[in-house]
CSV table of C-alpha atoms in Angstrom, one decimal:
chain,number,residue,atom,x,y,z
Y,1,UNK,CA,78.9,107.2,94.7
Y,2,UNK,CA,81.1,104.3,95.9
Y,3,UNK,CA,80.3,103.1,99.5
Y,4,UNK,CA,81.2,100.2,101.5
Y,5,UNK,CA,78.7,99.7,105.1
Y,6,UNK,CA,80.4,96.8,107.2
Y,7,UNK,CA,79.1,95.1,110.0
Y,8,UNK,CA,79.6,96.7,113.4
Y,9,UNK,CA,81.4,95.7,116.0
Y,10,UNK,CA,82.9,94.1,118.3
Y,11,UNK,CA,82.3,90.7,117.9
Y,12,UNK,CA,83.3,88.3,120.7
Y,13,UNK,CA,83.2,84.4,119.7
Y,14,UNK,CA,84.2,81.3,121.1
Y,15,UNK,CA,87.2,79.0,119.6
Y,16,UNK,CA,85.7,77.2,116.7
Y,17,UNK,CA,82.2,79.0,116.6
Y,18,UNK,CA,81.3,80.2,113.4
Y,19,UNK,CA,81.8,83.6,111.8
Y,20,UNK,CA,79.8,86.1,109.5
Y,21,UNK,CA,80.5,89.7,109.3
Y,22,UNK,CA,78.6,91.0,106.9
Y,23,UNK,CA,79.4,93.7,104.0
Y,24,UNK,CA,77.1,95.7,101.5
Y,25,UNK,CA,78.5,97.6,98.9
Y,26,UNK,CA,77.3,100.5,96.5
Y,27,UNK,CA,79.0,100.7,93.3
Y,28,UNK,CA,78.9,102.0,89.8
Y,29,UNK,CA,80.0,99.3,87.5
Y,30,UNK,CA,81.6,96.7,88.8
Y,31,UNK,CA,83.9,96.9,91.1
Y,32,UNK,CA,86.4,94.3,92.7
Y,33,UNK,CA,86.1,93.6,96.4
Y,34,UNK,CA,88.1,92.8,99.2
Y,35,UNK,CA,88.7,92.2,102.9
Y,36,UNK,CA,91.4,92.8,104.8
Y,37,UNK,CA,92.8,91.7,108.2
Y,38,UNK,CA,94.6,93.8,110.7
Y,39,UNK,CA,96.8,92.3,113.2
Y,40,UNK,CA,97.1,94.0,116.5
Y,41,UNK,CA,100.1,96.8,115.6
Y,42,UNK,CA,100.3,96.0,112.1
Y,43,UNK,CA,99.2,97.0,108.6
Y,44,UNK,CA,96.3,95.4,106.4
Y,45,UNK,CA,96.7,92.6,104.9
Y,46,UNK,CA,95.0,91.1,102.0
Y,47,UNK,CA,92.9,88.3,103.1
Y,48,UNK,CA,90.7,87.6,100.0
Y,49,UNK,CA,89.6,89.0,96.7
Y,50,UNK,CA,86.7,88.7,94.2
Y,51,UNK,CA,86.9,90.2,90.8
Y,52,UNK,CA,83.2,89.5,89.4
Y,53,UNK,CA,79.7,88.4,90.2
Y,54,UNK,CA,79.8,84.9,91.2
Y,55,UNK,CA,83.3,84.9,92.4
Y,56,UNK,CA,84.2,83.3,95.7
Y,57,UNK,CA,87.6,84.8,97.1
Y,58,UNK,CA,88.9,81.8,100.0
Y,59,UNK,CA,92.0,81.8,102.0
Y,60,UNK,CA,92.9,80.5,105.5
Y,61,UNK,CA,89.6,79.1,106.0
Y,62,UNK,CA,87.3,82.1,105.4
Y,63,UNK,CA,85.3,82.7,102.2
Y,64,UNK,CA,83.4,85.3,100.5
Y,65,UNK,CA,80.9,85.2,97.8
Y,66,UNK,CA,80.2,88.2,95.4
Y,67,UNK,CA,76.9,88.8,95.2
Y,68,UNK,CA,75.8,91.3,92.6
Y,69,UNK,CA,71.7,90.6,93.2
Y,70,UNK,CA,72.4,91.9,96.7
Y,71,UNK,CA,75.8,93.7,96.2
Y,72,UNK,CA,76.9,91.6,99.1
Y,73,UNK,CA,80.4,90.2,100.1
Y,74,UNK,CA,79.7,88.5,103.5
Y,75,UNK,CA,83.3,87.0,105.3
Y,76,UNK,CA,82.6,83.6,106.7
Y,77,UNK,CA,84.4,80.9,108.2
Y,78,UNK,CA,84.0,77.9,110.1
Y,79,UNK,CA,85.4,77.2,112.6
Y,80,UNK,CA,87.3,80.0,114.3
Y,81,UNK,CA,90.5,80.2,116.1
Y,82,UNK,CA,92.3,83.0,118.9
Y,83,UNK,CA,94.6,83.5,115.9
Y,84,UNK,CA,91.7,84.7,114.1
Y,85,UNK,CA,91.8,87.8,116.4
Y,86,UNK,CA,91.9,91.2,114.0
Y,87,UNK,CA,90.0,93.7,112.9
Y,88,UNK,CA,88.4,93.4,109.5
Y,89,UNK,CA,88.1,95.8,106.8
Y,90,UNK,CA,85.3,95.4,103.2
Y,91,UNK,CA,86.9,97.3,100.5
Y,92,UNK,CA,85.9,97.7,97.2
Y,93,UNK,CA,88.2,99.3,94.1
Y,94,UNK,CA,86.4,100.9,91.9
Y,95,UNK,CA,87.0,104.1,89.8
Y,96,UNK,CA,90.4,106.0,88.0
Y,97,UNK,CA,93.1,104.8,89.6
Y,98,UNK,CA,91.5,102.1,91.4
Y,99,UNK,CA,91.0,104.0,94.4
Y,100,UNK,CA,89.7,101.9,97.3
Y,101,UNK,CA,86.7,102.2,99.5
Y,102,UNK,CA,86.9,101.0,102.8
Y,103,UNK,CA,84.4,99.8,105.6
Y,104,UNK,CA,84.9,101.0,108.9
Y,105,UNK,CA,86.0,98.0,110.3
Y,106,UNK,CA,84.9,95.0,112.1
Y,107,UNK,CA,86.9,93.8,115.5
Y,108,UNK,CA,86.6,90.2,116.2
Y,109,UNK,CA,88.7,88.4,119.9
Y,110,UNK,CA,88.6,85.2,119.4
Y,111,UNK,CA,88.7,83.4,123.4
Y,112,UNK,CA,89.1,79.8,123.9
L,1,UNK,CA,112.8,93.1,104.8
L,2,UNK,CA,109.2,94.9,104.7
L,3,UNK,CA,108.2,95.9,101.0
L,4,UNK,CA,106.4,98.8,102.3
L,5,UNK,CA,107.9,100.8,104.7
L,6,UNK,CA,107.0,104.0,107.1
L,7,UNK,CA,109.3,106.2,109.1
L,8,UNK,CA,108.7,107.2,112.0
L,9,UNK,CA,106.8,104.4,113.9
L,10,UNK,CA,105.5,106.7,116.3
L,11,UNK,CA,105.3,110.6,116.9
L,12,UNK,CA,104.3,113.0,119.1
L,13,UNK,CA,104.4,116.1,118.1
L,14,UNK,CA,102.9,120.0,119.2
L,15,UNK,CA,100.0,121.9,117.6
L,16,UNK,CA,101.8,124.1,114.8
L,17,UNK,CA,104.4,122.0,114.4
L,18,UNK,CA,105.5,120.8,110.7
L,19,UNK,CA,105.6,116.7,110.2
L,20,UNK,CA,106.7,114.7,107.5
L,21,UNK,CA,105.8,111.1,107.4
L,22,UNK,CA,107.6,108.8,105.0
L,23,UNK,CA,106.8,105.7,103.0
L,24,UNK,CA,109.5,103.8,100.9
L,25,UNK,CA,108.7,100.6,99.1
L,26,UNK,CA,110.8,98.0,97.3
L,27,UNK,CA,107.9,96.4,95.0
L,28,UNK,CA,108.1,98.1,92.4
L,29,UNK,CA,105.0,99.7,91.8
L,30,UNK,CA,103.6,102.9,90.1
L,31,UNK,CA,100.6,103.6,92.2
L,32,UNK,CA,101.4,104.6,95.8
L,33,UNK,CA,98.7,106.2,98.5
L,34,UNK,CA,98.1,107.6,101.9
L,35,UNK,CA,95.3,106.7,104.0
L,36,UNK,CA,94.4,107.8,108.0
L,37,UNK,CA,92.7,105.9,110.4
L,38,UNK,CA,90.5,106.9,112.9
L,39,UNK,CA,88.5,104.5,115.3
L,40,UNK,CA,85.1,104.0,114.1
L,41,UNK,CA,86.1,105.5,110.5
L,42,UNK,CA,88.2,102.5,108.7
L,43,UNK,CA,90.7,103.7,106.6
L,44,UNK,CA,89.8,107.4,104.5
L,45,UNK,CA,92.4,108.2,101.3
L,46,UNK,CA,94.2,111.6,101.8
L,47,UNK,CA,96.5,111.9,98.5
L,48,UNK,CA,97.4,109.3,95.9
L,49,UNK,CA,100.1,109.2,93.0
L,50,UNK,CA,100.0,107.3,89.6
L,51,UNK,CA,103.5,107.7,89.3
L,52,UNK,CA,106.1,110.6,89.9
L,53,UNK,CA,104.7,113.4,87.9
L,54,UNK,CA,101.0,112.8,89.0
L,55,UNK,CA,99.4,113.5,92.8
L,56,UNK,CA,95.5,113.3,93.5
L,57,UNK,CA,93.3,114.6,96.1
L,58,UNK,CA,91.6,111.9,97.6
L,59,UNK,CA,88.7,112.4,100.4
L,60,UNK,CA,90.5,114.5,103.2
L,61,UNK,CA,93.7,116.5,101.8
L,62,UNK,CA,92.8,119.5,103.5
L,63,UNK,CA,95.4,120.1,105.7
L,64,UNK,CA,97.8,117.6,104.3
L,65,UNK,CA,100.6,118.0,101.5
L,66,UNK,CA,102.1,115.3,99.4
L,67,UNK,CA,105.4,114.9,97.8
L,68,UNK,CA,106.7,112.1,95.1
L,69,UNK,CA,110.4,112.0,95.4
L,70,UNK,CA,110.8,109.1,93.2
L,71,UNK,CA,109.0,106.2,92.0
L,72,UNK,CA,109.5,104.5,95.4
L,73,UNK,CA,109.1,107.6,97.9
L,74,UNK,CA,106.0,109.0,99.0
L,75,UNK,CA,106.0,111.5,101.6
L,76,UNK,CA,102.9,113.1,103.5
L,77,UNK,CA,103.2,116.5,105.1
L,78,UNK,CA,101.1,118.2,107.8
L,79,UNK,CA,102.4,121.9,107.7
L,80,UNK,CA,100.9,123.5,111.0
L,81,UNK,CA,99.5,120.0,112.7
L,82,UNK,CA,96.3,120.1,114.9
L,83,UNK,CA,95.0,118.1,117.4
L,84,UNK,CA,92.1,116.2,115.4
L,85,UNK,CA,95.1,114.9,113.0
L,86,UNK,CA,96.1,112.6,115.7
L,87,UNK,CA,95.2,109.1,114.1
L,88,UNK,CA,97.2,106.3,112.5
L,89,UNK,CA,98.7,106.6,108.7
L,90,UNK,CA,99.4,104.2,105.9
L,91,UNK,CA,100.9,104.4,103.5
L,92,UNK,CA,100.0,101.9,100.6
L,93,UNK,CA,101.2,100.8,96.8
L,94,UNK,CA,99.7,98.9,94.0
L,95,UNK,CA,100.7,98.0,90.4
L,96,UNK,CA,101.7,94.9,90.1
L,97,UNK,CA,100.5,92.5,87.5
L,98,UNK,CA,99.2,89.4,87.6
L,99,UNK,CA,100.1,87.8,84.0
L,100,UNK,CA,99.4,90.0,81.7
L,101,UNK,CA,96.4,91.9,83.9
L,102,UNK,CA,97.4,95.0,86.5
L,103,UNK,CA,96.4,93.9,89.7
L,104,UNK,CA,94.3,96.5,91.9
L,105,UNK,CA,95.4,94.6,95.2
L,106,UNK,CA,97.0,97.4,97.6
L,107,UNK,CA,99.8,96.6,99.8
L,108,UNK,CA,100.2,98.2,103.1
L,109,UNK,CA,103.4,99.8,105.5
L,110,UNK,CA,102.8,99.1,109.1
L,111,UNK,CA,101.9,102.4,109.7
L,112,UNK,CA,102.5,105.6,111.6
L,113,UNK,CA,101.0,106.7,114.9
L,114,UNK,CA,101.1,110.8,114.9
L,115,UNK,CA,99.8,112.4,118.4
L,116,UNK,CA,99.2,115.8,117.7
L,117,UNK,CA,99.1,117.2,121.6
């Protein structure tokens, strides 16, 4: 089946540390894959994509590689900020209709 | 204005009690979907819709009914709610295209937060 295993948290950093949350995936095929940020009170939001093996999705500073060898999709990013403060959510589409697969979520407070 | 919206905001509502969240969006799209939170869970599908004429089961409709008005309406009903339905719902849509391809991105409402007492 389709799976997505994300990273527990919570994950308390410093201003400008550096993050990894890490993301597995199980997949028939090959499937696209995702994070999303959630904003305290809001909805997701897309934060990055990556279509096939190789890709790297970037935006805002983080990145993520897809890594087929190790069905991977780890969120990175340099140099953190409190703005950065969300939860984060691995998601990969896969199957009719493009249904989605979620993580369960990954908290991360930023504090300068 | 929001692309994806959800009415109510908030609700609090009895055990037994019939609810009906909505979800309206202006993008568009054919493919429209209702997920739940729950802390510790992410995000699990309930029903999804390819377009009007066509609803899905996804992971956890029991309990749950669905209802395509129109292209840009998607409603979720709980007929007799229950405690352990209290959790946070989204409503989402996808279908756009980017150039010629469909994109699978999904675009989310802000959500609904249902307390089922």
């Amino acid at each position: 089946g389709n799976s997505v295993t994300q990273m527990e948290g919570p994950v308390t950093l410093s201003e400008e540390a550096f993050l990894t949350i890490n993301c597995t995936y199980t997949a028939t095929g090959y499937p696209s894959l995702f994070w999303y940020v959630q904003y305290p009170g809001e909805g997701l939001q897309l934060l990055l994509k990556a279509t096939k093996a190789d890709d790297k999705g970037s935006n805002k500073g983080f990145e993520a590689t897809y890594r087929k060898e190790t069905t991977s999709f780890h969120l990175e990013k340099g140099s953190v900020q409190v703005s950065d403060s969300a939860v984060y959510f691995c998601a990969l589409s896969r199957g009719v209709g493009n249904q989605f697969y979620f993580g369960t979520g990954t908290s991360l407070t930023v504090i300068p | 204005d929001a692309d994806v919206t959800q009415t109510p905001r908030n609700r609090i509502t009895k055990t037994g009690k019939r609810i009906m969240l909505e979800c309206s969006q202006t993008k568009g799209h054919d493919r429209m979907y209702w997920y739940r939170q729950d802390p510790g869970l992410g995000l699990r599908l309930i029903y999804y819709s390819f377009d009007v004429k066509d609803i899905n089961k996804g992971e956890i409709s029991d309990g749950y009914s669905v209802s395509r008005q129109a292209q840009a309406k998607f409603s979720l009903s709980l007929e007799s709610a229950i405690p352990n339905q209290t959790a946070l719902y989204f409503c989402a849509t996808s279908g756009g295209t980017s150039g010629r391809v469909r994109s699978d991105e999904q675009f989310f409402g802000p959500g609904t937060r249902l307390t089922v007492l």
